[in-house]
Amino acid sequence: MSQTRDVLEAYRAAGGEVTEVVLEGVGHSPHLERPAEFRRALLEVIGYIGRPADPAPPTEAIILSSSD
């Protein structure tokens, strides 16, 4: 985890934007272990829900299906 954070910190320092979401008890596949929480966090980060993104994402590009 520290190696990943080091890489992301270097990305941030170079002008990139990083959002970290911690899901307790989740291993290497949060999209499978906690699909609803993962999907909500992803949609918030890209501005599809929650705060509006500028520019807004094209709605036809957002296709996320789930059985939960």
PDB file of C-alpha atoms in Angstrom:
ATOM      1  CA  MET A   1       0.000   0.000   0.000  1.00  0.00           C
ATOM      2  CA  SER A   2       2.839   2.383   0.728  1.00  0.00           C
ATOM      3  CA  GLN A   3       4.293   1.815  -2.761  1.00  0.00           C
ATOM      4  CA  THR A   4       0.955   2.651  -4.365  1.00  0.00           C
ATOM      5  CA  ARG A   5       0.590   5.764  -2.230  1.00  0.00           C
ATOM      6  CA  ASP A   6       4.137   6.854  -3.194  1.00  0.00           C
ATOM      7  CA  VAL A   7       3.267   6.550  -6.895  1.00  0.00           C
ATOM      8  CA  LEU A   8      -0.009   8.418  -6.429  1.00  0.00           C
ATOM      9  CA  GLU A   9       1.717  11.139  -4.421  1.00  0.00           C
ATOM     10  CA  ALA A  10       4.233  11.612  -7.253  1.00  0.00           C
ATOM     11  CA  TYR A  11       1.309  11.834  -9.682  1.00  0.00           C
ATOM     12  CA  ARG A  12      -0.376  14.426  -7.457  1.00  0.00           C
ATOM     13  CA  ALA A  13       2.866  16.400  -7.157  1.00  0.00           C
ATOM     14  CA  ALA A  14       3.060  16.487 -10.960  1.00  0.00           C
ATOM     15  CA  GLY A  15      -0.405  18.057 -11.136  1.00  0.00           C
ATOM     16  CA  GLY A  16      -2.627  14.970 -11.215  1.00  0.00           C
ATOM     17  CA  GLU A  17      -5.758  14.574  -9.142  1.00  0.00           C
ATOM     18  CA  VAL A  18      -6.009  11.639  -6.723  1.00  0.00           C
ATOM     19  CA  THR A  19      -8.976  10.516  -4.657  1.00  0.00           C
ATOM     20  CA  GLU A  20      -8.517   7.735  -2.123  1.00  0.00           C
ATOM     21  CA  VAL A  21     -11.511   5.799  -0.844  1.00  0.00           C
ATOM     22  CA  VAL A  22     -10.858   3.358   1.997  1.00  0.00           C
ATOM     23  CA  LEU A  23     -13.162   0.353   2.260  1.00  0.00           C
ATOM     24  CA  GLU A  24     -12.338  -1.520   5.456  1.00  0.00           C
ATOM     25  CA  GLY A  25     -11.833  -5.260   5.076  1.00  0.00           C
ATOM     26  CA  VAL A  26     -11.526  -5.137   1.283  1.00  0.00           C
ATOM     27  CA  GLY A  27      -8.585  -6.704  -0.522  1.00  0.00           C
ATOM     28  CA  HIS A  28      -7.518  -6.359  -4.133  1.00  0.00           C
ATOM     29  CA  SER A  29     -10.929  -6.269  -5.780  1.00  0.00           C
ATOM     30  CA  PRO A  30     -13.223  -3.638  -4.249  1.00  0.00           C
ATOM     31  CA  HIS A  31     -15.364  -3.624  -7.402  1.00  0.00           C
ATOM     32  CA  LEU A  32     -16.243  -7.277  -6.676  1.00  0.00           C
ATOM     33  CA  GLU A  33     -16.220  -7.250  -2.882  1.00  0.00           C
ATOM     34  CA  ARG A  34     -18.267  -4.060  -2.401  1.00  0.00           C
ATOM     35  CA  PRO A  35     -19.762  -3.253  -5.813  1.00  0.00           C
ATOM     36  CA  ALA A  36     -22.353  -0.715  -4.649  1.00  0.00           C
ATOM     37  CA  GLU A  37     -19.859   1.327  -2.619  1.00  0.00           C
ATOM     38  CA  PHE A  38     -17.266   1.132  -5.386  1.00  0.00           C
ATOM     39  CA  ARG A  39     -19.768   2.218  -8.042  1.00  0.00           C
ATOM     40  CA  ARG A  40     -20.994   5.159  -5.955  1.00  0.00           C
ATOM     41  CA  ALA A  41     -17.432   6.357  -5.259  1.00  0.00           C
ATOM     42  CA  LEU A  42     -16.523   6.065  -8.949  1.00  0.00           C
ATOM     43  CA  LEU A  43     -19.600   7.992 -10.079  1.00  0.00           C
ATOM     44  CA  GLU A  44     -18.918  10.710  -7.496  1.00  0.00           C
ATOM     45  CA  VAL A  45     -15.281  11.081  -8.597  1.00  0.00           C
ATOM     46  CA  ILE A  46     -16.179  11.457 -12.262  1.00  0.00           C
ATOM     47  CA  GLY A  47     -18.940  13.932 -11.378  1.00  0.00           C
ATOM     48  CA  TYR A  48     -21.876  11.862 -12.558  1.00  0.00           C
ATOM     49  CA  ILE A  49     -23.558  12.073  -9.140  1.00  0.00           C
ATOM     50  CA  GLY A  50     -23.002  14.393  -6.200  1.00  0.00           C
ATOM     51  CA  ARG A  51     -21.063  17.492  -7.135  1.00  0.00           C
ATOM     52  CA  PRO A  52     -21.420  18.538 -10.782  1.00  0.00           C
ATOM     53  CA  ALA A  53     -18.361  18.033 -12.959  1.00  0.00           C
ATOM     54  CA  ASP A  54     -17.128  20.727 -15.274  1.00  0.00           C
ATOM     55  CA  PRO A  55     -17.399  19.821 -18.048  1.00  0.00           C
ATOM     56  CA  ALA A  56     -20.181  17.335 -17.348  1.00  0.00           C
ATOM     57  CA  PRO A  57     -19.498  13.778 -18.498  1.00  0.00           C
ATOM     58  CA  PRO A  58     -21.452  12.599 -21.534  1.00  0.00           C
ATOM     59  CA  THR A  59     -24.268  10.454 -20.158  1.00  0.00           C
ATOM     60  CA  GLU A  60     -24.058   8.023 -23.066  1.00  0.00           C
ATOM     61  CA  ALA A  61     -20.557   7.080 -21.884  1.00  0.00           C
ATOM     62  CA  ILE A  62     -21.710   5.985 -18.416  1.00  0.00           C
ATOM     63  CA  ILE A  63     -22.870   2.382 -18.519  1.00  0.00           C
ATOM     64  CA  LEU A  64     -22.574   0.553 -15.206  1.00  0.00           C
ATOM     65  CA  SER A  65     -24.815  -2.395 -14.566  1.00  0.00           C
ATOM     66  CA  SER A  66     -24.972  -4.427 -11.417  1.00  0.00           C
ATOM     67  CA  SER A  67     -26.991  -7.233  -9.969  1.00  0.00           C
ATOM     68  CA  ASP A  68     -26.930  -5.817  -6.422  1.00  0.00           C
TER      69      ASP A  68
END
